[in-house]
Structures are given as structure tokens and as C-alpha cells.
Amino acid sequence: MQQRSLVAVSALAAAVALAPGLAYAQSQSADVSTAPGFDTALTEADASGADWTLGRTAWGDPDLQGIWNNVTATRLERPADFADRAELTAEESAQFSAELAEQRAEREAQPHTGYAASIWFESSDELAGNRTSLLVDPPDGRLPPLTSVAARMADVVAEARRASPADTWWDRGPYERCVSRGLPGAMMPGFYNHNYQILQTPNHVVILVEMIHDARIVPMDGRAHVDEGIRQWLGDSRGRWEGDTLVVETTNLPHLDQRGVAVFGTSEQGRVIERFTRIDENTMDYRVTVDDPATFTAEWTASIPMRRIDGPIYEYACHEGNYGLTNILAGHRREEAEAAALAASK
């Protein structure tokens, strides 16, 4: 392997280990860190042999039911070191996995106070199909530029958060308040609880998201979307079949000006199109396209691997144990008191 490749892989391992966009989850039963890399180019025959056929429900629809996990070491956006490379070689990918595992072991060996990534996070050392980004469109693996209005709004929001980080709970995002991660955020890997249960009936598909206990109920009967004046945290979804692919189109989303590891939302003009295609017994090709002209200068598409697991899905009792939000507010009150005392002493 050339020296540049080794340096670049090391840089990618460090970036993936530290940056938002990682995938983690909570239960060992859902650990898929040893699963092979997901290859979106796989065919049914390639994936599981000619003897595998897609199962059907009693009413004839493709059977996507089960519990699925989307943990992966591949980030949403491609690191700068790999600006011209959509995929690594198998050798480079193996080197990446080894270095990432070594970095994690080094961090685990350091003194800590009851916190360990191996306990709290579900992580993977595997790149999805050796890919350097989950984004497949634009081809450069980077999110499209923000519109001029969205860029100015992002600056205003960032300044407001610096000036008022925790005056009230309204200053904290919907994730910290145990409300929702929005869309497409609810379907994107973050750090733990990357588990999704899919249930089907003749007229509906239900997608139960373990994180933040979101339950998406998707009508499949051709009904129209609700009135555009009705906004919901996860929007208004409608499903249809295109061959053996489940297509879910979601509109009526709220304005959620957050784009990060925990929450990723859209403007009210946003539209999210998801495609679920079962490739073999244990593999799902999940693709999400975000069309949000008020935020991005172009639409974008990510391909996120999903692997079937045994489960179970655990209750995510976020509100009942949300001591973090209480402590964030209390901590800020303490900072304010200390700042006031310091000012008074001068």
C-alpha cells in the first residue's frame, strides 16, 4: 500500500472515531459490528445464492418484516482526505478497521469514571462496502451547499445558541427534550439504539424506531397527504410499491434547523423519499433522498446499510430518565451564578 493511502486511512480512522455521524447502539443482542461490509451493488444471487427468494406476505407484498440495524463506521459525508475516492481497496479498508479498533482499545484503557464506549455505544469498525461516505449523490460524497438564506439562518441560530445555551428547556433541541430526531434523522445512524422494527398489514407499514420511541405509521392505500397546514415531527408519510421496493414519501415536516449526529431535520418545504429494498435474508438496501430547496441548493441521497438482527427492541424510556436535561439547565444556572459573583468581586 502506498504511503499516502496509509496516511489517509489513518486520518479517516481518526475522523470517524471522533466526528459526528458514527453509528452506535445499546444492546449486545443488536451488535452487528462483525457483520461484513454492505455492498449496494449486490444482487440477490450474489448475496445469498440462487436458492434465496424474496418472501411474500399472505396478501402478496414483499416481506420486509423483522428487526433491522443500521450501524456502520462509514460517515455521512466523505472526509477531505478521500475527496476523489468513493471507495477504498479491500486492503485499505482492513487497515482502517484495524486502526479504528486499536484507537478504541486505547481509549478504553485510559482511566474513566464508569464511562466506556464498549458499554454505552454500539460501534462498528466496518466501512459500508468499503465506501468513504454514506452519501452517494452528490458524487463527491458531500452535502450540497446551503442556500444563502439557510446559511444566514444557520449563523443566526448558532449565535443565539451561544448567547442562550440553556436559559430554558426550549433552548435545547428536540432530541435532548426526548421529543424526536426528526426526518431524515430518525433513520440515520448516530451512536446507539440503531434498531428498527418493520411490521406490515395489507394497508399499512409500521416502522418502530428504538431511539426516542418513534412509531411511523405509513398508509399504503393511496390516500392523499393531510392538509399542508398540519405539521408533524415525523411529517406525513405515504407508501407505495415500486416492484419489490417499498417507497415512502414524507411531506408536512416541521422546520427543524438542526443537522448533526443526534438530530437532522428539514425546512417546512422539505420532502423525504425513502426506498427499502430487501437484498437477501439479512440485508436491506435503505436509500433516503432529501429534497429541501429552502435549505440545500440541490437534493441529496444517502445509502445506509441495514442488517437483520434477532432483537429485541427495548423500551426507550427517555422522559422517565432524562436527568441530562435537568442537569444541563442546573449547570448553566451554576455558571451564571459564578459569573455574577466574579463580576461583583471586581
PDB file of N, CA and C in Angstrom, residues 6-56:
ATOM      1  N   LEU A   6      -1.889   4.896   3.398  1.00  0.00           N
ATOM      2  CA  LEU A   6      -1.831   4.610   4.822  1.00  0.00           C
ATOM      3  C   LEU A   6      -2.132   5.845   5.650  1.00  0.00           C
ATOM      4  N   VAL A   7      -1.553   6.978   5.245  1.00  0.00           N
ATOM      5  CA  VAL A   7      -1.800   8.219   5.964  1.00  0.00           C
ATOM      6  C   VAL A   7      -3.274   8.594   5.881  1.00  0.00           C
ATOM      7  N   ALA A   8      -3.832   8.454   4.682  1.00  0.00           N
ATOM      8  CA  ALA A   8      -5.234   8.818   4.501  1.00  0.00           C
ATOM      9  C   ALA A   8      -6.146   7.913   5.299  1.00  0.00           C
ATOM     10  N   VAL A   9      -5.856   6.622   5.309  1.00  0.00           N
ATOM     11  CA  VAL A   9      -6.687   5.703   6.079  1.00  0.00           C
ATOM     12  C   VAL A   9      -6.594   6.019   7.558  1.00  0.00           C
ATOM     13  N   SER A  10      -5.388   6.358   8.028  1.00  0.00           N
ATOM     14  CA  SER A  10      -5.236   6.736   9.430  1.00  0.00           C
ATOM     15  C   SER A  10      -6.049   7.972   9.745  1.00  0.00           C
ATOM     16  N   ALA A  11      -6.003   8.941   8.834  1.00  0.00           N
ATOM     17  CA  ALA A  11      -6.781  10.168   9.045  1.00  0.00           C
ATOM     18  C   ALA A  11      -8.270   9.870   9.066  1.00  0.00           C
ATOM     19  N   LEU A  12      -8.712   8.971   8.177  1.00  0.00           N
ATOM     20  CA  LEU A  12     -10.124   8.607   8.150  1.00  0.00           C
ATOM     21  C   LEU A  12     -10.523   7.905   9.436  1.00  0.00           C
ATOM     22  N   ALA A  13      -9.669   7.010   9.929  1.00  0.00           N
ATOM     23  CA  ALA A  13      -9.986   6.304  11.172  1.00  0.00           C
ATOM     24  C   ALA A  13     -10.116   7.278  12.322  1.00  0.00           C
ATOM     25  N   ALA A  14      -9.198   8.251  12.387  1.00  0.00           N
ATOM     26  CA  ALA A  14      -9.281   9.239  13.462  1.00  0.00           C
ATOM     27  C   ALA A  14     -10.529  10.084  13.332  1.00  0.00           C
ATOM     28  N   ALA A  15     -10.845  10.483  12.105  1.00  0.00           N
ATOM     29  CA  ALA A  15     -12.028  11.328  11.887  1.00  0.00           C
ATOM     30  C   ALA A  15     -13.297  10.579  12.242  1.00  0.00           C
ATOM     31  N   VAL A  16     -13.388   9.311  11.820  1.00  0.00           N
ATOM     32  CA  VAL A  16     -14.586   8.535  12.106  1.00  0.00           C
ATOM     33  C   VAL A  16     -14.722   8.277  13.592  1.00  0.00           C
ATOM     34  N   ALA A  17     -13.589   8.093  14.271  1.00  0.00           N
ATOM     35  CA  ALA A  17     -13.651   7.800  15.699  1.00  0.00           C
ATOM     36  C   ALA A  17     -14.135   8.982  16.515  1.00  0.00           C
ATOM     37  N   LEU A  18     -13.919  10.195  16.023  1.00  0.00           N
ATOM     38  CA  LEU A  18     -14.194  11.381  16.821  1.00  0.00           C
ATOM     39  C   LEU A  18     -15.346  12.223  16.315  1.00  0.00           C
ATOM     40  N   ALA A  19     -15.730  12.088  15.072  1.00  0.00           N
ATOM     41  CA  ALA A  19     -16.667  13.034  14.472  1.00  0.00           C
ATOM     42  C   ALA A  19     -18.092  12.555  14.555  1.00  0.00           C
ATOM     43  N   PRO A  20     -19.082  13.499  14.514  1.00  0.00           N
ATOM     44  CA  PRO A  20     -20.485  13.115  14.420  1.00  0.00           C
ATOM     45  C   PRO A  20     -20.742  12.306  13.164  1.00  0.00           C
ATOM     46  N   GLY A  21     -21.797  11.500  13.213  1.00  0.00           N
ATOM     47  CA  GLY A  21     -22.149  10.696  12.065  1.00  0.00           C
ATOM     48  C   GLY A  21     -21.796   9.235  12.257  1.00  0.00           C
ATOM     49  N   LEU A  22     -21.243   8.875  13.431  1.00  0.00           N
ATOM     50  CA  LEU A  22     -20.974   7.484  13.723  1.00  0.00           C
ATOM     51  C   LEU A  22     -22.263   6.743  14.012  1.00  0.00           C
ATOM     52  N   ALA A  23     -22.201   5.429  14.012  1.00  0.00           N
ATOM     53  CA  ALA A  23     -23.360   4.623  14.356  1.00  0.00           C
ATOM     54  C   ALA A  23     -23.058   3.802  15.592  1.00  0.00           C
ATOM     55  N   TYR A  24     -23.893   3.916  16.594  1.00  0.00           N
ATOM     56  CA  TYR A  24     -23.753   3.164  17.826  1.00  0.00           C
ATOM     57  C   TYR A  24     -25.129   2.697  18.275  1.00  0.00           C
ATOM     58  N   ALA A  25     -25.197   1.706  19.207  1.00  0.00           N
ATOM     59  CA  ALA A  25     -26.476   1.313  19.811  1.00  0.00           C
ATOM     60  C   ALA A  25     -26.260   0.698  21.179  1.00  0.00           C
ATOM     61  N   GLN A  26     -27.339   0.223  21.855  1.00  0.00           N
ATOM     62  CA  GLN A  26     -27.189  -0.059  23.268  1.00  0.00           C
ATOM     63  C   GLN A  26     -27.097  -1.530  23.646  1.00  0.00           C
ATOM     64  N   SER A  27     -27.717  -2.432  22.925  1.00  0.00           N
ATOM     65  CA  SER A  27     -27.819  -3.786  23.429  1.00  0.00           C
ATOM     66  C   SER A  27     -26.868  -4.729  22.708  1.00  0.00           C
ATOM     67  N   GLN A  28     -26.248  -5.656  23.434  1.00  0.00           N
ATOM     68  CA  GLN A  28     -25.355  -6.606  22.807  1.00  0.00           C
ATOM     69  C   GLN A  28     -26.096  -7.487  21.825  1.00  0.00           C
ATOM     70  N   SER A  29     -27.367  -7.747  22.072  1.00  0.00           N
ATOM     71  CA  SER A  29     -28.128  -8.576  21.156  1.00  0.00           C
ATOM     72  C   SER A  29     -28.261  -7.939  19.790  1.00  0.00           C
ATOM     73  N   ALA A  30     -28.076  -6.620  19.720  1.00  0.00           N
ATOM     74  CA  ALA A  30     -28.190  -5.912  18.447  1.00  0.00           C
ATOM     75  C   ALA A  30     -26.833  -5.593  17.845  1.00  0.00           C
ATOM     76  N   ASP A  31     -25.746  -6.167  18.399  1.00  0.00           N
ATOM     77  CA  ASP A  31     -24.407  -5.832  17.941  1.00  0.00           C
ATOM     78  C   ASP A  31     -24.153  -6.480  16.587  1.00  0.00           C
ATOM     79  N   VAL A  32     -23.885  -5.675  15.574  1.00  0.00           N
ATOM     80  CA  VAL A  32     -23.563  -6.193  14.256  1.00  0.00           C
ATOM     81  C   VAL A  32     -22.189  -5.716  13.835  1.00  0.00           C
ATOM     82  N   SER A  33     -21.321  -5.449  14.790  1.00  0.00           N
ATOM     83  CA  SER A  33     -20.009  -4.897  14.474  1.00  0.00           C
ATOM     84  C   SER A  33     -19.152  -5.872  13.686  1.00  0.00           C
ATOM     85  N   THR A  34     -19.476  -7.177  13.734  1.00  0.00           N
ATOM     86  CA  THR A  34     -18.700  -8.144  12.982  1.00  0.00           C
ATOM     87  C   THR A  34     -19.331  -8.472  11.638  1.00  0.00           C
ATOM     88  N   ALA A  35     -20.410  -7.812  11.314  1.00  0.00           N
ATOM     89  CA  ALA A  35     -21.068  -8.082  10.032  1.00  0.00           C
ATOM     90  C   ALA A  35     -20.181  -7.636   8.885  1.00  0.00           C
ATOM     91  N   PRO A  36     -20.218  -8.338   7.770  1.00  0.00           N
ATOM     92  CA  PRO A  36     -19.408  -7.930   6.624  1.00  0.00           C
ATOM     93  C   PRO A  36     -19.874  -6.612   6.052  1.00  0.00           C
ATOM     94  N   GLY A  37     -18.987  -5.939   5.336  1.00  0.00           N
ATOM     95  CA  GLY A  37     -19.337  -4.658   4.745  1.00  0.00           C
ATOM     96  C   GLY A  37     -20.495  -4.783   3.779  1.00  0.00           C
ATOM     97  N   PHE A  38     -21.365  -3.817   3.776  1.00  0.00           N
ATOM     98  CA  PHE A  38     -22.556  -3.816   2.934  1.00  0.00           C
ATOM     99  C   PHE A  38     -22.195  -3.311   1.553  1.00  0.00           C
ATOM    100  N   ASP A  39     -22.606  -4.033   0.540  1.00  0.00           N
ATOM    101  CA  ASP A  39     -22.281  -3.663  -0.827  1.00  0.00           C
ATOM    102  C   ASP A  39     -23.575  -3.411  -1.572  1.00  0.00           C
ATOM    103  N   THR A  40     -23.830  -2.145  -1.936  1.00  0.00           N
ATOM    104  CA  THR A  40     -25.096  -1.806  -2.584  1.00  0.00           C
ATOM    105  C   THR A  40     -25.199  -2.366  -3.986  1.00  0.00           C
ATOM    106  N   ALA A  41     -24.103  -2.886  -4.515  1.00  0.00           N
ATOM    107  CA  ALA A  41     -24.134  -3.448  -5.864  1.00  0.00           C
ATOM    108  C   ALA A  41     -24.528  -4.926  -5.855  1.00  0.00           C
ATOM    109  N   LEU A  42     -24.719  -5.510  -4.655  1.00  0.00           N
ATOM    110  CA  LEU A  42     -25.057  -6.927  -4.584  1.00  0.00           C
ATOM    111  C   LEU A  42     -26.387  -7.212  -5.271  1.00  0.00           C
ATOM    112  N   THR A  43     -26.463  -8.344  -5.920  1.00  0.00           N
ATOM    113  CA  THR A  43     -27.738  -8.833  -6.438  1.00  0.00           C
ATOM    114  C   THR A  43     -28.218  -9.938  -5.518  1.00  0.00           C
ATOM    115  N   GLU A  44     -29.436 -10.390  -5.710  1.00  0.00           N
ATOM    116  CA  GLU A  44     -29.946 -11.462  -4.877  1.00  0.00           C
ATOM    117  C   GLU A  44     -29.077 -12.701  -4.999  1.00  0.00           C
ATOM    118  N   ALA A  45     -28.673 -13.043  -6.219  1.00  0.00           N
ATOM    119  CA  ALA A  45     -27.857 -14.227  -6.414  1.00  0.00           C
ATOM    120  C   ALA A  45     -26.496 -14.059  -5.768  1.00  0.00           C
ATOM    121  N   ASP A  46     -25.906 -12.858  -5.910  1.00  0.00           N
ATOM    122  CA  ASP A  46     -24.604 -12.601  -5.307  1.00  0.00           C
ATOM    123  C   ASP A  46     -24.687 -12.720  -3.794  1.00  0.00           C
ATOM    124  N   ALA A  47     -25.768 -12.214  -3.218  1.00  0.00           N
ATOM    125  CA  ALA A  47     -25.855 -12.081  -1.769  1.00  0.00           C
ATOM    126  C   ALA A  47     -26.073 -13.413  -1.082  1.00  0.00           C
ATOM    127  N   SER A  48     -26.920 -14.245  -1.607  1.00  0.00           N
ATOM    128  CA  SER A  48     -27.259 -15.438  -0.839  1.00  0.00           C
ATOM    129  C   SER A  48     -27.477 -16.674  -1.706  1.00  0.00           C
ATOM    130  N   GLY A  49     -27.037 -16.620  -2.933  1.00  0.00           N
ATOM    131  CA  GLY A  49     -27.154 -17.781  -3.788  1.00  0.00           C
ATOM    132  C   GLY A  49     -28.484 -17.844  -4.511  1.00  0.00           C
ATOM    133  N   ALA A  50     -28.514 -18.676  -5.522  1.00  0.00           N
ATOM    134  CA  ALA A  50     -29.701 -18.746  -6.367  1.00  0.00           C
ATOM    135  C   ALA A  50     -30.902 -19.319  -5.629  1.00  0.00           C
ATOM    136  N   ASP A  51     -30.665 -19.964  -4.458  1.00  0.00           N
ATOM    137  CA  ASP A  51     -31.774 -20.580  -3.761  1.00  0.00           C
ATOM    138  C   ASP A  51     -32.567 -19.602  -2.913  1.00  0.00           C
ATOM    139  N   TRP A  52     -32.075 -18.345  -2.762  1.00  0.00           N
ATOM    140  CA  TRP A  52     -32.820 -17.376  -1.967  1.00  0.00           C
ATOM    141  C   TRP A  52     -33.854 -16.673  -2.826  1.00  0.00           C
ATOM    142  N   THR A  53     -35.067 -16.592  -2.316  1.00  0.00           N
ATOM    143  CA  THR A  53     -36.114 -15.837  -2.988  1.00  0.00           C
ATOM    144  C   THR A  53     -36.769 -14.916  -1.970  1.00  0.00           C
ATOM    145  N   LEU A  54     -37.202 -13.783  -2.435  1.00  0.00           N
ATOM    146  CA  LEU A  54     -37.841 -12.811  -1.560  1.00  0.00           C
ATOM    147  C   LEU A  54     -39.169 -13.345  -1.064  1.00  0.00           C
ATOM    148  N   GLY A  55     -39.355 -13.358   0.246  1.00  0.00           N
ATOM    149  CA  GLY A  55     -40.604 -13.833   0.815  1.00  0.00           C
ATOM    150  C   GLY A  55     -41.748 -12.864   0.563  1.00  0.00           C
ATOM    151  N   ARG A  56     -42.941 -13.367   0.639  1.00  0.00           N
ATOM    152  CA  ARG A  56     -44.144 -12.562   0.428  1.00  0.00           C
ATOM    153  C   ARG A  56     -45.057 -12.667   1.646  1.00  0.00           C
TER     154      ARG A  56
END
